[in-house]
PDB file of C-alpha atoms in Angstrom:
ATOM      1  CA  UNK A  26      97.676  95.577 161.586  1.00  0.00           C
ATOM      2  CA  UNK A  27      94.957  93.762 159.673  1.00  0.00           C
ATOM      3  CA  UNK A  28      95.956  91.737 156.580  1.00  0.00           C
ATOM      4  CA  UNK A  29      94.022  92.599 153.431  1.00  0.00           C
ATOM      5  CA  UNK A  30      93.530  89.752 151.001  1.00  0.00           C
ATOM      6  CA  UNK A  31      92.746  90.601 147.418  1.00  0.00           C
ATOM      7  CA  UNK A  32      90.890  88.085 145.228  1.00  0.00           C
ATOM      8  CA  UNK A  33      93.053  86.211 142.773  1.00  0.00           C
ATOM      9  CA  UNK A  34      92.615  87.363 139.185  1.00  0.00           C
ATOM     10  CA  UNK A  35      91.335  84.503 137.084  1.00  0.00           C
ATOM     11  CA  UNK A  36      91.634  84.621 133.323  1.00  0.00           C
ATOM     12  CA  UNK A  37      88.222  84.162 131.689  1.00  0.00           C
ATOM     13  CA  UNK A  38      87.751  80.789 130.010  1.00  0.00           C
ATOM     14  CA  UNK A  39      86.892  82.399 126.713  1.00  0.00           C
ATOM     15  CA  UNK A  40      90.429  83.795 126.532  1.00  0.00           C
ATOM     16  CA  UNK A  41      91.853  80.293 126.751  1.00  0.00           C
ATOM     17  CA  UNK A  42      89.362  78.920 124.253  1.00  0.00           C
ATOM     18  CA  UNK A  43      90.124  81.734 121.815  1.00  0.00           C
ATOM     19  CA  UNK A  44      93.869  81.104 122.150  1.00  0.00           C
ATOM     20  CA  UNK A  45      93.399  77.405 121.435  1.00  0.00           C
ATOM     21  CA  UNK A  46      91.189  78.203 118.462  1.00  0.00           C
ATOM     22  CA  UNK A  47      93.879  80.308 116.787  1.00  0.00           C
ATOM     23  CA  UNK A  48      95.116  78.327 113.800  1.00  0.00           C
ATOM     24  CA  UNK A  49      98.823  78.618 113.101  1.00  0.00           C
ATOM     25  CA  UNK A  50     101.202  75.968 111.798  1.00  0.00           C
ATOM     26  CA  UNK A  51     100.248  72.414 110.852  1.00  0.00           C
ATOM     27  CA  UNK A  52      96.784  71.389 112.020  1.00  0.00           C
ATOM     28  CA  UNK A  53      94.533  68.383 111.700  1.00  0.00           C
ATOM     29  CA  UNK A  54      91.426  68.595 109.538  1.00  0.00           C
ATOM     30  CA  UNK A  55      89.310  71.686 110.185  1.00  0.00           C
ATOM     31  CA  UNK A  56      85.636  71.571 109.209  1.00  0.00           C
ATOM     32  CA  UNK A  57      83.577  74.602 108.170  1.00  0.00           C
ATOM     33  CA  UNK A  58      79.885  75.040 108.936  1.00  0.00           C
ATOM     34  CA  UNK A  59      78.961  73.964 105.384  1.00  0.00           C
ATOM     35  CA  UNK A  60      81.086  70.799 105.885  1.00  0.00           C
ATOM     36  CA  UNK A  61      83.913  71.906 103.602  1.00  0.00           C
ATOM     37  CA  UNK A  62      87.167  70.817 105.204  1.00  0.00           C
ATOM     38  CA  UNK A  63      90.851  71.632 105.054  1.00  0.00           C
ATOM     39  CA  UNK A  64      93.925  69.764 106.211  1.00  0.00           C
ATOM     40  CA  UNK A  65      97.267  71.491 106.256  1.00  0.00           C
ATOM     41  CA  UNK A  66      99.230  74.528 107.345  1.00  0.00           C
ATOM     42  CA  UNK A  67      97.893  77.828 108.702  1.00  0.00           C
ATOM     43  CA  UNK A  68      99.158  81.296 109.508  1.00  0.00           C
ATOM     44  CA  UNK A  69      97.131  83.727 111.602  1.00  0.00           C
ATOM     45  CA  UNK A  70      93.907  81.787 111.014  1.00  0.00           C
ATOM     46  CA  UNK A  71      94.459  81.693 107.242  1.00  0.00           C
ATOM     47  CA  UNK A  72      95.410  78.727 105.067  1.00  0.00           C
ATOM     48  CA  UNK A  73      99.075  79.262 104.366  1.00  0.00           C
ATOM     49  CA  UNK A  74     101.647  76.756 103.148  1.00  0.00           C
ATOM     50  CA  UNK A  75     100.832  73.219 102.019  1.00  0.00           C
ATOM     51  CA  UNK A  76      97.288  71.982 102.351  1.00  0.00           C
ATOM     52  CA  UNK A  77      94.300  70.124 100.935  1.00  0.00           C
ATOM     53  CA  UNK A  78      90.825  71.654 100.637  1.00  0.00           C
ATOM     54  CA  UNK A  79      87.676  69.636  99.921  1.00  0.00           C
ATOM     55  CA  UNK A  80      84.395  71.256  98.924  1.00  0.00           C
ATOM     56  CA  UNK A  81      81.444  69.242 100.211  1.00  0.00           C
ATOM     57  CA  UNK A  82      78.859  70.481  97.674  1.00  0.00           C
ATOM     58  CA  UNK A  83      80.840  69.408  94.588  1.00  0.00           C
ATOM     59  CA  UNK A  84      83.343  66.945  96.013  1.00  0.00           C
ATOM     60  CA  UNK A  85      86.141  68.940  94.365  1.00  0.00           C
ATOM     61  CA  UNK A  86      89.636  68.781  95.884  1.00  0.00           C
ATOM     62  CA  UNK A  87      92.543  71.183  95.702  1.00  0.00           C
ATOM     63  CA  UNK A  88      95.930  69.968  96.868  1.00  0.00           C
ATOM     64  CA  UNK A  89      98.857  72.343  96.860  1.00  0.00           C
ATOM     65  CA  UNK A  90     100.184  75.710  97.979  1.00  0.00           C
ATOM     66  CA  UNK A  91      98.249  78.428  99.826  1.00  0.00           C
ATOM     67  CA  UNK A  92      99.057  82.008 100.686  1.00  0.00           C
ATOM     68  CA  UNK A  93      96.995  84.011 103.168  1.00  0.00           C
ATOM     69  CA  UNK A  94      93.833  81.999 102.567  1.00  0.00           C
ATOM     70  CA  UNK A  95      94.066  81.733  98.780  1.00  0.00           C
ATOM     71  CA  UNK A  96      95.487  79.219  96.333  1.00  0.00           C
ATOM     72  CA  UNK A  97      98.903  80.565  95.449  1.00  0.00           C
ATOM     73  CA  UNK A  98     101.849  78.570  94.126  1.00  0.00           C
ATOM     74  CA  UNK A  99     101.683  75.105  92.605  1.00  0.00           C
ATOM     75  CA  UNK A 100      98.593  72.962  93.012  1.00  0.00           C
ATOM     76  CA  UNK A 101      96.176  70.465  91.488  1.00  0.00           C
ATOM     77  CA  UNK A 102      92.403  70.782  91.264  1.00  0.00           C
ATOM     78  CA  UNK A 103      90.349  67.602  90.762  1.00  0.00           C
ATOM     79  CA  UNK A 104      86.665  66.649  90.634  1.00  0.00           C
ATOM     80  CA  UNK A 105      84.905  63.288  91.013  1.00  0.00           C
ATOM     81  CA  UNK A 106      83.555  61.547  87.914  1.00  0.00           C
ATOM     82  CA  UNK A 107      79.734  61.546  88.149  1.00  0.00           C
ATOM     83  CA  UNK A 108      79.582  57.876  87.099  1.00  0.00           C
ATOM     84  CA  UNK A 109      82.640  56.154  88.538  1.00  0.00           C
ATOM     85  CA  UNK A 110      83.150  58.600  91.453  1.00  0.00           C
ATOM     86  CA  UNK A 111      86.880  58.393  90.764  1.00  0.00           C
ATOM     87  CA  UNK A 112      88.736  61.692  90.849  1.00  0.00           C
ATOM     88  CA  UNK A 113      89.727  63.270  87.525  1.00  0.00           C
ATOM     89  CA  UNK A 114      92.374  65.948  87.291  1.00  0.00           C
ATOM     90  CA  UNK A 115      90.966  69.218  85.930  1.00  0.00           C
ATOM     91  CA  UNK A 116      93.940  71.554  86.342  1.00  0.00           C
ATOM     92  CA  UNK A 117      97.523  71.106  87.407  1.00  0.00           C
ATOM     93  CA  UNK A 118      99.868  74.054  87.496  1.00  0.00           C
ATOM     94  CA  UNK A 119     100.534  77.439  89.011  1.00  0.00           C
ATOM     95  CA  UNK A 120      98.124  79.748  90.823  1.00  0.00           C
ATOM     96  CA  UNK A 121      98.156  83.320  92.025  1.00  0.00           C
ATOM     97  CA  UNK A 122      95.566  85.044  94.192  1.00  0.00           C
ATOM     98  CA  UNK A 123      93.175  82.055  93.862  1.00  0.00           C
ATOM     99  CA  UNK A 124      93.344  82.043  90.019  1.00  0.00           C
ATOM    100  CA  UNK A 125      95.302  80.078  87.427  1.00  0.00           C
ATOM    101  CA  UNK A 126      98.462  82.040  86.645  1.00  0.00           C
ATOM    102  CA  UNK A 127     101.685  80.876  85.034  1.00  0.00           C
ATOM    103  CA  UNK A 128     102.179  77.520  83.339  1.00  0.00           C
ATOM    104  CA  UNK A 129      99.521  74.866  83.731  1.00  0.00           C
ATOM    105  CA  UNK A 130      97.510  72.095  82.077  1.00  0.00           C
ATOM    106  CA  UNK A 131      93.715  72.076  82.053  1.00  0.00           C
ATOM    107  CA  UNK A 132      91.629  69.096  80.954  1.00  0.00           C
ATOM    108  CA  UNK A 133      88.267  70.068  79.452  1.00  0.00           C
ATOM    109  CA  UNK A 134      87.401  66.447  78.636  1.00  0.00           C
ATOM    110  CA  UNK A 135      89.156  63.150  77.947  1.00  0.00           C
ATOM    111  CA  UNK A 136      89.917  64.341  74.398  1.00  0.00           C
ATOM    112  CA  UNK A 137      90.357  68.082  74.887  1.00  0.00           C
ATOM    113  CA  UNK A 138      93.016  69.861  76.916  1.00  0.00           C
ATOM    114  CA  UNK A 139      95.235  72.946  77.021  1.00  0.00           C
ATOM    115  CA  UNK A 140      98.851  73.256  78.080  1.00  0.00           C
ATOM    116  CA  UNK A 141     100.512  76.615  78.370  1.00  0.00           C
ATOM    117  CA  UNK A 142     100.417  79.969  80.094  1.00  0.00           C
ATOM    118  CA  UNK A 143      97.618  81.520  82.143  1.00  0.00           C
ATOM    119  CA  UNK A 144      96.857  84.950  83.556  1.00  0.00           C
ATOM    120  CA  UNK A 145      94.030  85.807  85.988  1.00  0.00           C
ATOM    121  CA  UNK A 146      92.367  82.460  85.350  1.00  0.00           C
ATOM    122  CA  UNK A 147      92.374  82.727  81.537  1.00  0.00           C
ATOM    123  CA  UNK A 148      94.587  81.325  78.788  1.00  0.00           C
ATOM    124  CA  UNK A 149      97.032  84.133  78.017  1.00  0.00           C
ATOM    125  CA  UNK A 150     100.534  83.942  76.606  1.00  0.00           C
ATOM    126  CA  UNK A 151     101.896  80.947  74.731  1.00  0.00           C
ATOM    127  CA  UNK A 152      99.914  77.711  74.708  1.00  0.00           C
ATOM    128  CA  UNK A 153      98.830  74.624  72.825  1.00  0.00           C
ATOM    129  CA  UNK A 154      95.167  73.519  72.651  1.00  0.00           C
ATOM    130  CA  UNK A 155      94.131  70.009  71.631  1.00  0.00           C
ATOM    131  CA  UNK A 156      90.494  70.014  70.478  1.00  0.00           C
ATOM    132  CA  UNK A 157      88.211  66.997  70.619  1.00  0.00           C
ATOM    133  CA  UNK A 158      87.763  67.011  66.820  1.00  0.00           C
ATOM    134  CA  UNK A 159      91.505  66.354  66.454  1.00  0.00           C
ATOM    135  CA  UNK A 160      92.611  69.860  65.440  1.00  0.00           C
ATOM    136  CA  UNK A 161      95.460  71.580  67.295  1.00  0.00           C
ATOM    137  CA  UNK A 162      96.213  75.261  67.860  1.00  0.00           C
ATOM    138  CA  UNK A 163      99.659  76.347  68.953  1.00  0.00           C
ATOM    139  CA  UNK A 164     100.609  79.954  69.510  1.00  0.00           C
ATOM    140  CA  UNK A 165      99.696  83.077  71.408  1.00  0.00           C
ATOM    141  CA  UNK A 166      96.545  83.611  73.496  1.00  0.00           C
ATOM    142  CA  UNK A 167      94.843  86.557  75.126  1.00  0.00           C
ATOM    143  CA  UNK A 168      91.937  86.157  77.569  1.00  0.00           C
ATOM    144  CA  UNK A 169      90.994  82.663  76.357  1.00  0.00           C
ATOM    145  CA  UNK A 170      91.192  83.486  72.629  1.00  0.00           C
ATOM    146  CA  UNK A 171      93.766  83.019  69.858  1.00  0.00           C
ATOM    147  CA  UNK A 172      95.530  86.367  69.622  1.00  0.00           C
ATOM    148  CA  UNK A 173      98.870  87.169  68.015  1.00  0.00           C
ATOM    149  CA  UNK A 174     100.920  84.653  66.064  1.00  0.00           C
ATOM    150  CA  UNK A 175      99.736  81.070  65.903  1.00  0.00           C
ATOM    151  CA  UNK A 176      99.184  77.922  63.865  1.00  0.00           C
ATOM    152  CA  UNK A 177      95.962  75.923  63.561  1.00  0.00           C
ATOM    153  CA  UNK A 178      96.323  72.400  62.165  1.00  0.00           C
ATOM    154  CA  UNK A 179      93.111  70.695  61.103  1.00  0.00           C
ATOM    155  CA  UNK A 180      92.379  66.969  61.144  1.00  0.00           C
ATOM    156  CA  UNK A 181      92.964  66.699  57.376  1.00  0.00           C
ATOM    157  CA  UNK A 182      96.465  68.234  57.912  1.00  0.00           C
ATOM    158  CA  UNK A 183      95.474  71.536  56.297  1.00  0.00           C
ATOM    159  CA  UNK A 184      96.803  74.380  58.392  1.00  0.00           C
ATOM    160  CA  UNK A 185      96.816  78.134  58.885  1.00  0.00           C
ATOM    161  CA  UNK A 186      99.918  80.004  59.999  1.00  0.00           C
ATOM    162  CA  UNK A 187      99.712  83.677  60.746  1.00  0.00           C
ATOM    163  CA  UNK A 188      98.077  86.409  62.768  1.00  0.00           C
ATOM    164  CA  UNK A 189      94.990  86.075  64.967  1.00  0.00           C
ATOM    165  CA  UNK A 190      92.705  88.498  66.765  1.00  0.00           C
ATOM    166  CA  UNK A 191      89.756  87.729  69.065  1.00  0.00           C
ATOM    167  CA  UNK A 192      89.974  84.042  68.166  1.00  0.00           C
ATOM    168  CA  UNK A 193      89.811  84.628  64.390  1.00  0.00           C
ATOM    169  CA  UNK A 194      92.311  84.793  61.542  1.00  0.00           C
ATOM    170  CA  UNK A 195      93.129  88.465  61.204  1.00  0.00           C
ATOM    171  CA  UNK A 196      96.090  90.007  59.430  1.00  0.00           C
ATOM    172  CA  UNK A 197      98.815  88.407  57.329  1.00  0.00           C
ATOM    173  CA  UNK A 198      98.710  84.642  57.082  1.00  0.00           C
ATOM    174  CA  UNK A 199      99.195  81.508  55.032  1.00  0.00           C
ATOM    175  CA  UNK A 200      96.689  78.691  54.563  1.00  0.00           C
ATOM    176  CA  UNK A 201      98.168  75.396  53.376  1.00  0.00           C
ATOM    177  CA  UNK A 202      95.642  73.217  51.530  1.00  0.00           C
ATOM    178  CA  UNK A 203      97.778  70.100  51.807  1.00  0.00           C
ATOM    179  CA  UNK A 204      94.905  67.829  50.778  1.00  0.00           C
ATOM    180  CA  UNK A 205      94.844  69.362  47.283  1.00  0.00           C
ATOM    181  CA  UNK A 206      98.314  70.882  46.945  1.00  0.00           C
ATOM    182  CA  UNK A 207      97.655  74.613  47.136  1.00  0.00           C
ATOM    183  CA  UNK A 208      98.795  77.549  49.243  1.00  0.00           C
ATOM    184  CA  UNK A 209      96.966  80.817  49.859  1.00  0.00           C
ATOM    185  CA  UNK A 210      98.997  83.700  51.212  1.00  0.00           C
ATOM    186  CA  UNK A 211      97.417  87.019  51.973  1.00  0.00           C
ATOM    187  CA  UNK A 212      95.456  89.228  54.344  1.00  0.00           C
ATOM    188  CA  UNK A 213      92.547  88.108  56.524  1.00  0.00           C
ATOM    189  CA  UNK A 214      89.823  90.021  58.347  1.00  0.00           C
ATOM    190  CA  UNK A 215      87.660  88.271  60.977  1.00  0.00           C
ATOM    191  CA  UNK A 216      88.323  84.794  59.512  1.00  0.00           C
ATOM    192  CA  UNK A 217      87.701  85.907  55.900  1.00  0.00           C
ATOM    193  CA  UNK A 218      90.534  86.123  53.317  1.00  0.00           C
ATOM    194  CA  UNK A 219      90.304  89.578  51.742  1.00  0.00           C
ATOM    195  CA  UNK A 220      93.249  89.673  49.342  1.00  0.00           C
ATOM    196  CA  UNK A 221      96.181  87.465  48.487  1.00  0.00           C
ATOM    197  CA  UNK A 222      97.651  84.945  46.066  1.00  0.00           C
ATOM    198  CA  UNK A 223      96.919  81.261  45.522  1.00  0.00           C
ATOM    199  CA  UNK A 224      99.661  79.019  44.132  1.00  0.00           C
ATOM    200  CA  UNK A 225     100.238  75.300  43.673  1.00  0.00           C
ATOM    201  CA  UNK A 226     102.162  73.788  46.586  1.00  0.00           C
ATOM    202  CA  UNK A 227     103.374  70.200  46.306  1.00  0.00           C
ATOM    203  CA  UNK A 228     100.519  69.388  43.942  1.00  0.00           C
ATOM    204  CA  UNK A 229     102.321  66.381  42.482  1.00  0.00           C
ATOM    205  CA  UNK A 230     102.558  64.642  45.856  1.00  0.00           C
ATOM    206  CA  UNK A 231      99.030  64.983  47.254  1.00  0.00           C
ATOM    207  CA  UNK A 232      96.431  62.190  46.974  1.00  0.00           C
ATOM    208  CA  UNK A 233      93.634  64.397  45.585  1.00  0.00           C
ATOM    209  CA  UNK A 234      95.112  67.287  43.580  1.00  0.00           C
ATOM    210  CA  UNK A 235      92.972  69.806  41.743  1.00  0.00           C
ATOM    211  CA  UNK A 236      92.030  68.894  38.175  1.00  0.00           C
ATOM    212  CA  UNK A 237      94.129  71.661  36.678  1.00  0.00           C
ATOM    213  CA  UNK A 238      97.189  73.518  37.963  1.00  0.00           C
ATOM    214  CA  UNK A 239      96.922  77.211  38.725  1.00  0.00           C
ATOM    215  CA  UNK A 240      98.082  79.274  35.729  1.00  0.00           C
ATOM    216  CA  UNK A 241     101.316  81.161  36.095  1.00  0.00           C
ATOM    217  CA  UNK A 242     100.922  84.810  37.112  1.00  0.00           C
ATOM    218  CA  UNK A 243     101.840  87.018  34.163  1.00  0.00           C
ATOM    219  CA  UNK A 244     101.884  90.306  36.087  1.00  0.00           C
ATOM    220  CA  UNK A 245     105.253  92.010  36.160  1.00  0.00           C
ATOM    221  CA  UNK A 246     104.881  93.021  39.825  1.00  0.00           C
ATOM    222  CA  UNK A 247     102.081  91.016  41.498  1.00  0.00           C
ATOM    223  CA  UNK A 248     103.130  92.247  44.944  1.00  0.00           C
ATOM    224  CA  UNK A 249     102.432  95.840  43.888  1.00  0.00           C
ATOM    225  CA  UNK A 250      98.882  94.859  42.884  1.00  0.00           C
ATOM    226  CA  UNK A 251      98.191  93.556  46.405  1.00  0.00           C
ATOM    227  CA  UNK A 252      99.922  96.414  48.174  1.00  0.00           C
ATOM    228  CA  UNK A 253      97.120  98.956  47.713  1.00  0.00           C
ATOM    229  CA  UNK A 254      94.145  96.799  48.867  1.00  0.00           C
ATOM    230  CA  UNK A 255      96.198  95.492  51.774  1.00  0.00           C
ATOM    231  CA  UNK A 256      97.009  99.051  52.852  1.00  0.00           C
ATOM    232  CA  UNK A 257      93.297  99.924  52.635  1.00  0.00           C
ATOM    233  CA  UNK A 258      92.440  96.943  54.854  1.00  0.00           C
ATOM    234  CA  UNK A 259      95.113  97.959  57.335  1.00  0.00           C
ATOM    235  CA  UNK A 260      93.689 101.485  57.523  1.00  0.00           C
ATOM    236  CA  UNK A 261      90.144 100.205  57.999  1.00  0.00           C
ATOM    237  CA  UNK A 262      91.197  98.216  61.082  1.00  0.00           C
ATOM    238  CA  UNK A 263      92.742 101.169  62.883  1.00  0.00           C
TER     239      UNK A 263
END
């Protein structure tokens, strides 16, 4: 009886190459076509775990957590200084779905930075902003703007405490004129005080008080006088 020999089945080389190309677990540096490169952990060909990404076009570096190809978890984003070429930290904090989310600190310049909560890449929640002119805002934010309750302290120590909307004083608030010893308390609309009362506040202790003190209010019920215009302003904002 004749013996029939069948040819041995050989796995195509491309199958082996494809298997070796699958990125999973810790790998050495992987370069993209545009010369961006990543060093770190992978899962199913996606950056996943701890890793460092460098963008060739800008020189920016992200070092931290990844989840299915996106920055997710805790990480730091830095860029090179155009003059010294030394890396400067831009943001350090939490990320979600490739955007700032949670608590983090962002440096806008050497003199200006924000520390607080983020949502979808924007300042939202509680936070404190240090401006380059020396003023400080501390309070609530919504989509990169002061919104809710907050305090703005100016460089001359004057300050506003109260309600904000769309980055402007809006609603009930107090403005302390500590440089001249006065306090305004009332209702604001789009950064403009519409109604309220002005009284002396520590006038004897300030370096440059007003020439004359504010006369005493002789109205029997000054709060009732403000109640009607304030209600009208409230209705106009609805």
